[in-house]
Coordinates of C-alpha atoms in Angstrom, one line a residue:
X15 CA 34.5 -24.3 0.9
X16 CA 31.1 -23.7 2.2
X17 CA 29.0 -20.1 1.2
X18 CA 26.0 -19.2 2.7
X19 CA 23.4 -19.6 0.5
X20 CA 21.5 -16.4 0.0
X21 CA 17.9 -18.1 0.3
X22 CA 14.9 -16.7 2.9
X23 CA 11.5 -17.9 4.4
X24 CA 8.9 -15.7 3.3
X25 CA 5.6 -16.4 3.8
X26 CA 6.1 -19.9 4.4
X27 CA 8.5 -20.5 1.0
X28 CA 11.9 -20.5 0.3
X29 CA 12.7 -17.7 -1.7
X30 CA 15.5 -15.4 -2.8
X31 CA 15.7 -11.6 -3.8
X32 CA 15.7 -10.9 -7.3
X33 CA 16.1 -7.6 -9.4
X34 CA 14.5 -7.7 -12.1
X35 CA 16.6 -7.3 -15.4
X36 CA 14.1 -6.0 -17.7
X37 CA 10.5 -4.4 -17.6
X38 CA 7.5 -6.9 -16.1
X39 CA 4.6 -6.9 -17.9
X40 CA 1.4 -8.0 -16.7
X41 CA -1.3 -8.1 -14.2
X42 CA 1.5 -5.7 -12.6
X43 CA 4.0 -3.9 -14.1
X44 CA 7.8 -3.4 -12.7
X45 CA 10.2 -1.7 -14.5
X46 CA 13.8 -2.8 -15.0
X47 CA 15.7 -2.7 -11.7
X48 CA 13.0 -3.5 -9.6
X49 CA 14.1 -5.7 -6.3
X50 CA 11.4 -8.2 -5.7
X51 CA 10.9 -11.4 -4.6
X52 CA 11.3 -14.8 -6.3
X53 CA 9.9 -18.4 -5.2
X54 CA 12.4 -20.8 -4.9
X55 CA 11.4 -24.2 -6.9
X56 CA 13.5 -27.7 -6.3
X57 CA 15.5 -27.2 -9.7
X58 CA 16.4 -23.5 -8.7
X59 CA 17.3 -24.7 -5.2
X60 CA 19.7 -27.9 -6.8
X61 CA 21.2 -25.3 -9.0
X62 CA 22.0 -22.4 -5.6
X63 CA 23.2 -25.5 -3.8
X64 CA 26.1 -26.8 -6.5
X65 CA 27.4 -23.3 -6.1
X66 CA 27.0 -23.1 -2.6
X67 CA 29.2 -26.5 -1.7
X68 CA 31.5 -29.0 -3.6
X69 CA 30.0 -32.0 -3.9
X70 CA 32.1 -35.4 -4.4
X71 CA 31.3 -38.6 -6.1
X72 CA 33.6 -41.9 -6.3
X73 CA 34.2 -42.8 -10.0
X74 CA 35.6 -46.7 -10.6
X75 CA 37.3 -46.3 -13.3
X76 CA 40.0 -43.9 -12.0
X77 CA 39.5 -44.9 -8.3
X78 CA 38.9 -40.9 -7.3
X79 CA 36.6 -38.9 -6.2
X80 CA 35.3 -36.7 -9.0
X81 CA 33.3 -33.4 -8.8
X82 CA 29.7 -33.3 -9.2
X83 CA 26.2 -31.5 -9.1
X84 CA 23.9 -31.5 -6.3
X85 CA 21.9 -34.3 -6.7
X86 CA 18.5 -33.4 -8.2
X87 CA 16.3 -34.9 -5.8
X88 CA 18.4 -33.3 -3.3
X89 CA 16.4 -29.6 -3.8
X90 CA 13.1 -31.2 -3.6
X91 CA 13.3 -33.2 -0.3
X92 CA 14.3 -29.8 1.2
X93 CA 11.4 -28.1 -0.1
X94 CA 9.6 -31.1 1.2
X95 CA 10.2 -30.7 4.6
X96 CA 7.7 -27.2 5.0
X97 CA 10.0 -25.8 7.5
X98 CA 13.1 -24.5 7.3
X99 CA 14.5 -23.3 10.5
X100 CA 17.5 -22.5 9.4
X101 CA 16.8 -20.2 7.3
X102 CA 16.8 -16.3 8.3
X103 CA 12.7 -15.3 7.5
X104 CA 12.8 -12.1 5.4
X105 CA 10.3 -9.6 5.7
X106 CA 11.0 -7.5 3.3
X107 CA 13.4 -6.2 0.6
X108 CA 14.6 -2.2 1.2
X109 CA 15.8 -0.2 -1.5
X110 CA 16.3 2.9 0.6
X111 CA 18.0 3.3 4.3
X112 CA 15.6 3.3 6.9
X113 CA 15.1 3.5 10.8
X114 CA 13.8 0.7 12.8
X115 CA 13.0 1.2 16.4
X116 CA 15.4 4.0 16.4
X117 CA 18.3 2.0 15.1
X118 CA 19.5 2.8 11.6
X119 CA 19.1 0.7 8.3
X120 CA 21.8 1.9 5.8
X121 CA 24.1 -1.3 5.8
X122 CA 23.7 -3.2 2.7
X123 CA 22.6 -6.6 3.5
X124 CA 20.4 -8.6 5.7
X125 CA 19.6 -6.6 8.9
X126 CA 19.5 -9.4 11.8
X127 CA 16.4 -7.3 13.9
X128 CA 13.9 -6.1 11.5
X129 CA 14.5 -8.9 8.8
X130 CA 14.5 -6.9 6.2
X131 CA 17.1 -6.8 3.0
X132 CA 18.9 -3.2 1.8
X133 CA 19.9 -3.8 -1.3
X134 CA 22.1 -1.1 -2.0
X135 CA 22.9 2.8 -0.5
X136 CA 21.4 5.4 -2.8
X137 CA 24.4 7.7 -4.7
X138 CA 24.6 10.8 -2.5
X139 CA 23.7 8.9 0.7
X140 CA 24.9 10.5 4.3
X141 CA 23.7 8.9 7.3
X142 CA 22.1 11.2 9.3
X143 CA 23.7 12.8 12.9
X144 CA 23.4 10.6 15.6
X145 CA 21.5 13.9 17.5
X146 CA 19.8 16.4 14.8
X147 CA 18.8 19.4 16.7
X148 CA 15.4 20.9 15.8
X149 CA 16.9 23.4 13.7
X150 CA 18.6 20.5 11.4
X151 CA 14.9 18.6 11.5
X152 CA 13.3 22.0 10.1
X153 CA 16.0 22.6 7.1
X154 CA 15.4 19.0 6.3
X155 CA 11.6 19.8 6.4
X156 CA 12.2 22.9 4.2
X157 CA 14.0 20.9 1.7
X158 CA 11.3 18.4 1.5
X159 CA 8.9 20.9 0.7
X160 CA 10.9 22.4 -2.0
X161 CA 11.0 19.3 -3.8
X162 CA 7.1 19.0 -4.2
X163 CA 6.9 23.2 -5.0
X164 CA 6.3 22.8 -8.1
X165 CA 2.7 21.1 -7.6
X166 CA -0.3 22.8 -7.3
X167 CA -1.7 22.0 -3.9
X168 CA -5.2 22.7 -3.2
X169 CA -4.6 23.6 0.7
X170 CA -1.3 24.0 2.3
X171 CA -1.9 20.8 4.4
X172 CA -2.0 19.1 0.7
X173 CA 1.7 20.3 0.6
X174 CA 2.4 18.5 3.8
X175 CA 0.6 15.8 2.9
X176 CA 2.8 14.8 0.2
X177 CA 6.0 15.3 2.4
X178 CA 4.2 13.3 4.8
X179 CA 3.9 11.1 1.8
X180 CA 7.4 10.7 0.5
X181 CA 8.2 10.3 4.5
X182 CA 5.7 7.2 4.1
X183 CA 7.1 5.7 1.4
X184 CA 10.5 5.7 3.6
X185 CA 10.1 4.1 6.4
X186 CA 7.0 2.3 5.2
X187 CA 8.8 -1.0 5.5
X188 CA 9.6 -0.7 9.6
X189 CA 6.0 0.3 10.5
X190 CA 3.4 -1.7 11.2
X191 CA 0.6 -0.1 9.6
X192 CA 0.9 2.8 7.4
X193 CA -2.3 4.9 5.5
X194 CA -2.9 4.4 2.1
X195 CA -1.6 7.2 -0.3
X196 CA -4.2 9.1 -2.1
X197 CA -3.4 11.6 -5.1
X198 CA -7.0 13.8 -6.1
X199 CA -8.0 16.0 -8.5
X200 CA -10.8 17.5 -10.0
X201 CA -9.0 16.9 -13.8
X202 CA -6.9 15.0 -16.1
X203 CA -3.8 16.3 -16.2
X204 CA -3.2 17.6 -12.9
X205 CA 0.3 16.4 -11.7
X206 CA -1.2 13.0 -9.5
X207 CA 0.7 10.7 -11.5
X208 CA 3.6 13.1 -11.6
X209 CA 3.8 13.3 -8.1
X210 CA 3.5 9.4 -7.5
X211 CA 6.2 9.0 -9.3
X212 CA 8.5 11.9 -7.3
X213 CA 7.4 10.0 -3.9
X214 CA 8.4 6.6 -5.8
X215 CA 11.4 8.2 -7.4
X216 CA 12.5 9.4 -3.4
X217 CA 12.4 5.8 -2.2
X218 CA 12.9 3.4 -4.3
X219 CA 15.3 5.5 -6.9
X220 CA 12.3 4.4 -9.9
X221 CA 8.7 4.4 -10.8
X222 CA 6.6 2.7 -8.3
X223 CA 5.3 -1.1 -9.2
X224 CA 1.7 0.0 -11.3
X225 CA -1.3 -2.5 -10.7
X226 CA -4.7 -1.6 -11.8
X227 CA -7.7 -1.7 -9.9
X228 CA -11.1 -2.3 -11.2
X229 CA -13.7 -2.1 -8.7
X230 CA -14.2 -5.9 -9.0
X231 CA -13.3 -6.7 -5.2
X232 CA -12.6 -10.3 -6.0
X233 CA -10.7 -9.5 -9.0
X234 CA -8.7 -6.6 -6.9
X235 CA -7.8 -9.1 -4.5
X236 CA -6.0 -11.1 -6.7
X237 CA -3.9 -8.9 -8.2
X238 CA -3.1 -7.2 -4.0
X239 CA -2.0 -10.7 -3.3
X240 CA 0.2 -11.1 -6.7
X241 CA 1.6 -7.7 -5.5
X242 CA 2.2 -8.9 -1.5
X243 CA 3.8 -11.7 -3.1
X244 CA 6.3 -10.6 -5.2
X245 CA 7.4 -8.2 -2.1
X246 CA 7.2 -5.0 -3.9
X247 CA 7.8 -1.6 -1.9
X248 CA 5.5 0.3 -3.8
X249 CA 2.1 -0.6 -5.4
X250 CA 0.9 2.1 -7.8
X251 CA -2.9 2.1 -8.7
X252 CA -2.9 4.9 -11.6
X253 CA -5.6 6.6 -12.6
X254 CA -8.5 4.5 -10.8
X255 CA -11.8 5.6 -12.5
X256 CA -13.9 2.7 -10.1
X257 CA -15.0 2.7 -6.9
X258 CA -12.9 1.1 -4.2
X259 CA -12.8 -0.7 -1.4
X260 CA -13.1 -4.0 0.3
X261 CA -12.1 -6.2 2.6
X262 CA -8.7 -7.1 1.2
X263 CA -7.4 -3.5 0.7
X264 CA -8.2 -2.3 4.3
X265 CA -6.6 -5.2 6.0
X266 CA -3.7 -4.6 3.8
X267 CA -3.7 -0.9 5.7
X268 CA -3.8 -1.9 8.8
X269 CA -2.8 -5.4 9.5
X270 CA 0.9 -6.2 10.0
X271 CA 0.2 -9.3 8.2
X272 CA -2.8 -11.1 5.9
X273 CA -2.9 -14.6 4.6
X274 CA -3.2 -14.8 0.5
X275 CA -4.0 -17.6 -2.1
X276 CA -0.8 -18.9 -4.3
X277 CA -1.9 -18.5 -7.9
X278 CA -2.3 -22.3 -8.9
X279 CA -2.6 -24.0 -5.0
X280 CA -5.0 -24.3 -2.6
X281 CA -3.6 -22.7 0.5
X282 CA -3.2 -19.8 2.2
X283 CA 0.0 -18.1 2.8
X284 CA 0.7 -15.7 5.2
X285 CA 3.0 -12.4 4.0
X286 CA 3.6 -9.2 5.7
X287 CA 1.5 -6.3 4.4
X288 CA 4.5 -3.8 4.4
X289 CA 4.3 -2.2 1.2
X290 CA 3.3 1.5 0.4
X291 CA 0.2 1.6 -1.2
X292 CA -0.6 4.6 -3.6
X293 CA -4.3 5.5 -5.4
X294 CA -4.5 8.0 -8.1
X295 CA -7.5 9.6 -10.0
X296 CA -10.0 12.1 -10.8
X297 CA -12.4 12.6 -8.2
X298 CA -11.7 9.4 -6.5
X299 CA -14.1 7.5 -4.9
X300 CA -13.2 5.2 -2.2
X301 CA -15.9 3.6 0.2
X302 CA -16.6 2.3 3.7
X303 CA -13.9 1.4 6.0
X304 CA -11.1 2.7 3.1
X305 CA -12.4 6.6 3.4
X306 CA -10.8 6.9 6.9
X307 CA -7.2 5.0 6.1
X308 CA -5.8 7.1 4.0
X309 CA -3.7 10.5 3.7
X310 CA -4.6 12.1 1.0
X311 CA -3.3 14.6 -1.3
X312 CA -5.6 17.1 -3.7
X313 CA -4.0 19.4 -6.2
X314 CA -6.0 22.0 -8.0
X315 CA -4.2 23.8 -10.9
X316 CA -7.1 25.9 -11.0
X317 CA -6.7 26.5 -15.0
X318 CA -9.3 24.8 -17.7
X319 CA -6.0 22.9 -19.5
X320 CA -3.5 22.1 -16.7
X321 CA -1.6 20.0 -19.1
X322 CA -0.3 22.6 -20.9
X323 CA 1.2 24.3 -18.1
X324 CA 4.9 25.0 -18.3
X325 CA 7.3 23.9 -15.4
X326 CA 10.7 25.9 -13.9
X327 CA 12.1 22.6 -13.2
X328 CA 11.6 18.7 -14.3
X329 CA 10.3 17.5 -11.0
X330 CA 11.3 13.6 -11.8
X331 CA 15.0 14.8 -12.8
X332 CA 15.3 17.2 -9.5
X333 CA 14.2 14.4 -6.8
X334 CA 16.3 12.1 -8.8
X335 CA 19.7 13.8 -8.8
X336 CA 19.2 14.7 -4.8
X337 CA 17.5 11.6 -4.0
X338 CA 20.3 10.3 -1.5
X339 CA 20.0 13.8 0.4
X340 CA 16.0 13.7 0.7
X341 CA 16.4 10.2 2.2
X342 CA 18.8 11.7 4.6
X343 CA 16.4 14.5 5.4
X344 CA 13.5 11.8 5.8
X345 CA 15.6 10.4 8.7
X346 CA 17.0 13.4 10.0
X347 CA 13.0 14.7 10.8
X348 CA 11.9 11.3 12.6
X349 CA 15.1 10.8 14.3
X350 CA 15.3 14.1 15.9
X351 CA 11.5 14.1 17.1
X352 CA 12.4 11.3 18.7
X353 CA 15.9 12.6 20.3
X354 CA 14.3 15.2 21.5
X355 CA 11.4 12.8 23.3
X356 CA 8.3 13.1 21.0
X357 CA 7.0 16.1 22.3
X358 CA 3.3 16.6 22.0
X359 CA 2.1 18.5 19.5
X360 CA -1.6 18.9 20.8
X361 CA -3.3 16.3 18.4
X362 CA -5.0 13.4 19.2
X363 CA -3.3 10.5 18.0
X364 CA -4.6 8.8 14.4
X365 CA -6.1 5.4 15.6
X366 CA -5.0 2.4 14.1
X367 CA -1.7 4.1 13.1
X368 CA -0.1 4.8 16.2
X369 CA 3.3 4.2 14.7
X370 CA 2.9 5.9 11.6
X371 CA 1.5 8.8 13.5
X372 CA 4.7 8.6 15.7
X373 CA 6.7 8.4 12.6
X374 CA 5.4 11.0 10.4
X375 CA 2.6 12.9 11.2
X376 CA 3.9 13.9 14.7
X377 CA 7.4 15.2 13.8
X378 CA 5.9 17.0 10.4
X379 CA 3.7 19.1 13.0
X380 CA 6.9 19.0 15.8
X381 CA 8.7 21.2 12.7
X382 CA 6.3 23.3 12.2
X383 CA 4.1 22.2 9.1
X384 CA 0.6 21.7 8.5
X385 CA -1.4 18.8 9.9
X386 CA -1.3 15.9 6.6
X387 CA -4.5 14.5 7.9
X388 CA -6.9 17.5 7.1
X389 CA -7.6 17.1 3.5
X390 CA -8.5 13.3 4.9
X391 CA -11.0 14.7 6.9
X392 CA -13.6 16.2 4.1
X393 CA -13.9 12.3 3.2
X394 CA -16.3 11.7 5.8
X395 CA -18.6 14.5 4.8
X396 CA -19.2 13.6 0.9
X397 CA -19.5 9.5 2.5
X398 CA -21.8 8.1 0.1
X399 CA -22.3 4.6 2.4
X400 CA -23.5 6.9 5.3
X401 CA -26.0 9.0 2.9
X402 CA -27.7 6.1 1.6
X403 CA -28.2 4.8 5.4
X404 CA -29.6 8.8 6.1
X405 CA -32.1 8.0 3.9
X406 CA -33.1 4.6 3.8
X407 CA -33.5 5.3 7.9
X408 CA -35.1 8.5 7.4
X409 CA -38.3 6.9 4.9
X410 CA -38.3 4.0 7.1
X411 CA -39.3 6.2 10.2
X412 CA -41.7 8.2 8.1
X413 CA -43.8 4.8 6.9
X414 CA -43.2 2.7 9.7
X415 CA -43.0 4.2 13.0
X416 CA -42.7 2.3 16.1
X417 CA -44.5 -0.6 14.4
X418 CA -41.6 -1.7 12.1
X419 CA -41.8 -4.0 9.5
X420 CA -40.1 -7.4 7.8
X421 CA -37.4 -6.7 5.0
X422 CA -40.3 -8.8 2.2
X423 CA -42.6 -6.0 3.8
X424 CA -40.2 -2.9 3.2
X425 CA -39.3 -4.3 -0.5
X426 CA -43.4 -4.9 -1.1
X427 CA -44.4 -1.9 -0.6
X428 CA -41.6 -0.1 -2.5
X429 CA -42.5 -2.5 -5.3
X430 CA -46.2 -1.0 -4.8
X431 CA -47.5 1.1 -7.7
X432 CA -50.4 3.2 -8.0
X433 CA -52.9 4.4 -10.9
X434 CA -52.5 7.9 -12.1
X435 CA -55.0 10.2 -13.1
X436 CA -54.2 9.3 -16.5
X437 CA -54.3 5.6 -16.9
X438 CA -50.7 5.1 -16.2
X439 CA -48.8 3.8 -13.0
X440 CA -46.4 4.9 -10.6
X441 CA -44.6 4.5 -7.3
X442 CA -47.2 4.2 -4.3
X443 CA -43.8 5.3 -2.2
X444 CA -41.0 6.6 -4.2
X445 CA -38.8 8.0 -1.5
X446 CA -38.8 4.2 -0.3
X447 CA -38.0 2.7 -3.8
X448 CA -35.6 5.0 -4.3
X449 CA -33.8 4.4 -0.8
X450 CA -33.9 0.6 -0.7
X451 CA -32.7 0.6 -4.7
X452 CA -29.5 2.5 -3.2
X453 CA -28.5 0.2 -0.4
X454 CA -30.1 -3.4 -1.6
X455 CA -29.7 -2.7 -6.0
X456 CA -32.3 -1.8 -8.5
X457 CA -33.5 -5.4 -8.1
X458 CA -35.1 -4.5 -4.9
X459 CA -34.2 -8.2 -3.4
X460 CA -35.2 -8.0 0.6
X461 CA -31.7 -11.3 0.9
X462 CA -29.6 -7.7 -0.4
X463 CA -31.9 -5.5 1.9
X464 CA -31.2 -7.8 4.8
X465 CA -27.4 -8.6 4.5
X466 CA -26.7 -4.8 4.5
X467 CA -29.4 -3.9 7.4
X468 CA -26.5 -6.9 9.6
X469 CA -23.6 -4.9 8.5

C-alpha cells in the first residue's frame, strides 16, 4: 500500500519539515521544539521511500518474491533530476493559525492555496466568528494590550506598537512584506528582550530562533541566509550593539522572495523571505534604507536600575497560558476590519507594505488605538547617513561654488595643512577634512569619496 510521502520543494530542494528534538546550537540557536526545515539528501530520500512503498525482489533459491529496500541509487537519480513536479512546493512551516486572503489557516496540515504547513492548533485555540462585529474586534484589542501592560512604554503608540507587533508575528507568514521588528531603549535591562520573547511566545508557543548580528554586512548575510534556509518563523537579533544595515537585510523586508548561497555550493537558491524579523538593543542604530522598514518599539522605565524592578505578573507565563485566545484575538481584529470593508482610517498608506498595512496597522487604528508607525518616525530625524551628506554638501558649497571640483581635488585639499604660528601644522580646511573623513573614512581615499558621491 502506497503513503504519500511527506517531502516538499523549497527553494529548489527536496525537503521535509522537521521539529527539532533538542536545542540547536550555533551560528543560530533554536530551542527544542522548533519546526524548521530539513534538506533532503539521496540516503534520507532511499530511507522515506522504503516506508513509503513495498518494494519486491525475486530471490532463486525459494522461487518468491521477497521484500526489500529501496534501492540506493534509487534516492539519488531523483534528486538528480532538479525538478520535481510532483511535489507540492512549500513556502513555509506555520506554528500558529493564520488568515490568508481572508480564508482561515487553522487545519493541521498542508494548506493547498498558500503552501504553507500548520503544524499543530495551539491548546486553547477557537477559531474566530465567521463575522466579528467591531465591538468583538475592540475586546480583542483590549486584551492584546493587557498582555504587554506590564512594559514600560515610552509613548502610547510604543504600546500599540508592540500589539501591532505580536499581530506581525501572526500573520507574518501570509503577507508579502512585513517591517522589521525593533525593541529600543535607552538601558540594559529594560524589558526588550522580555518582550521579544512574549511576541515569540504568542506565535510560535517558544522563544524566537536567536542569530546574532555583527555589523559585518558580509558576515550578516550569511548567517540571514542560514536562517531563510532553515525556514524559521522568527529570527531574533538580541541585543545588537553594531550598526546595521545592508543590502541583504532590506531585501529580506520587502521582497517576497531573495536568492541565497548553499553553505558549501556554488549556486543561488531562491527562498521566500517570510519570516518575522526582530532587532533588539540599546540605543540601536540602524542605517540607510533599514531606518524606514521598520516598526519600532521604545520602552523607558525611567528609573537608574530597571532590572531590579518588581513585576504583578510573569509576563512569559501569562501570554503562555492564554496563548491559544491571543491568537484568536489576532484574527478576530483583521478579520473584522475586513468584514466590515476596510474602512479608512484617514492615514496615508505605508509604502512598500501595502499588505501589512492592510493587515495590521489599519484595523489597530479602525479599533481605536494609537498609530504603531509614530515612534518609527523620529528615525529619520537622528539619520546619521543624511547628516554626513548635510555637511559634506554644505563645505563643498562654501569652497567650491559654482566652479566644482574633481573627487583627487576635494581629498587634496582636505589633506592640505598649514604652518601655525608656532612651528606646528594643521588643517588648511578642517570642516572639509572632517566631512569627507565621515562619508569616504579616515583614509581620505577620493575611489571611497567617489563610490558614495554615485549612491
Amino acid at each position: 500500500a502506497k503513503k504519500t510521502l511527506p517531502i516538499f520543494v523549497y527553494g529548489d530542494r527536496v525537503v521535509v519539515v522537521h521539529i527539532t528534538p533538542h536545542e540547536e546550537a550555533g551560528t543560530i540557536h533554536r530551542p527544542a521544539g522548533a519546526a524548521r526545515i530539513h534538506f533532503v539528501d539521496g540516503v534520507f530520500l532511499t530511507e522515506l521511500l522504503t516506508s513509503s512503498a513495498r518494494y519486491l525482489k525475486y530471490d532463486r533459491r525459494s522461487g518468491e518474491d521477497r521484500v526489500v529496500n529501496a534501492p540506493r541509487r534509487l534516492g539519488d537519480h531523483i534528486l538528480a533530476r532538479g525538478a520535481w513536479p510532483e511535489c507540492r512546493r512549500l513556502d513555509g512551516i506555520l506554528e500558529c493559525p493564520t488568515v490568508w486572503r481572508d480564508e482561515l489557516i487553522d487545519t493541521p496540515g498542508y494548506h493547498n492555496a498558500s503552501r504553507l504547513f500548520l503544524t499543530k492548533r495551539p491548546p486553547g485555540y477557537k477559531a474566530p466568528p465567521a463575522q466579528p462585529s467591531r465591538a468583538e474586534a475592540e475586546a480583542a484589542g483590549n486584551r492584546l494590550r493587557d498582555c504587554v501592560s506590564t512594559f514600560a512604554f515610552e509613548t502610547e503608540a510604543d504600546g500599540a506598537a508592540a500589539v501591532a507587533a505580536i499581530m506581525t508575528a501572526v500573520l507574518r507568514r501570509t503577507l508579502p512584506a512585513a517591517p522589521a521588528i525593533c525593541f529600543d531603549a535607552p538601558a540594559p535591562g529594560s524589558g526588550k528582550s522580555l518582550l521579544a520573547r512574549v511576541v515569540s511566545e504568542v506565535a510560535i508557543g517558544r522563544q524566537g530562533s536567536l542569530i546574532a548580528l555583527t555589523g559585518d554586512e558580509a558576515e550578516d548575510e550569511k548567517r540571514l541566509a542560514s536562517g531563510l534556509l532553515a525556514g524559521d518563523a522568527i529570527l531574533n537579533a538580541d541585543n545588537i550593539e553594531a550598526t546595521v544595515g545592508g543590502a541583504m537585510l532590506c531585501s529580506m523586508i520587502t521582497e517576497p522572495q531573495v536568492n541565497v548561497r548553499m553553505l558549501g555550493a556554488s549556486v543561488l537558491v531562491p527562498v521566500p523571505t517570510n519570516v518575522c524579523l526582530m532587532l533588539n538593543g540599546n540605543n540601536l542604530s540602524l542605517v540607510r534604507d533599514l531606518r524606514r522598514r521598520v516598526l519600532l518599539v521604545r520602552l523607558n522605565a525611567g528609573v537608574e536600575r530597571p532590572e531590579e524592578r518588581v513585576f504583578s505578573r510573569e509576563a512569559v507565563g501569562y501570554v503562555r497560558e492564554r496563548r491559544g485566545s491571543l491568537i484568536h484575538d489576532v484574527l478576530t481584529i483583521t478579520r473584522a476590519y475586513s468584514v466590515y470593508g476596510e474602512p479608512h482610517t484617514g492615514m496615508l498608506p505605508f509604502g512598500g507594505f501595502e499588505e501589512w498595512d492592510k493587515a495590521v496597522r489599519r484595523p489597530l487604528l479602525w479599533i481605536g488605538l494609537p498609530d504603531p508607525l509614530i515612534p518609527a518616525q523620529g528615525l529619520r530625524e537622528f539619520d546619521p547617513d543624511l547628516e554626513a551628506t548635510r555637511a559634506v554638501f554644505q563645505v563643498w558649497w562654501e569652497l567650491f561654488k559654482h566652479a566644482g571640483a574633481t573627487c583627487a581635488e576635494a581629498v587634496a585639499m582636505a589633506r592640505k595643512h598649514a604652518q601655525r604660528f608656532d612651528g606646528e601644522t594643521e588643517p588648511a580646511h578642517p570642516d572639509l577634512r572632517e566631512a569627507l573623513q565621515m562619508v569616504a573614512t579616515d583614509k581620505l581615499d577620493s575611489r571611497r569619496l567617489a563610490a558614495w558621491l554615485r549612491r
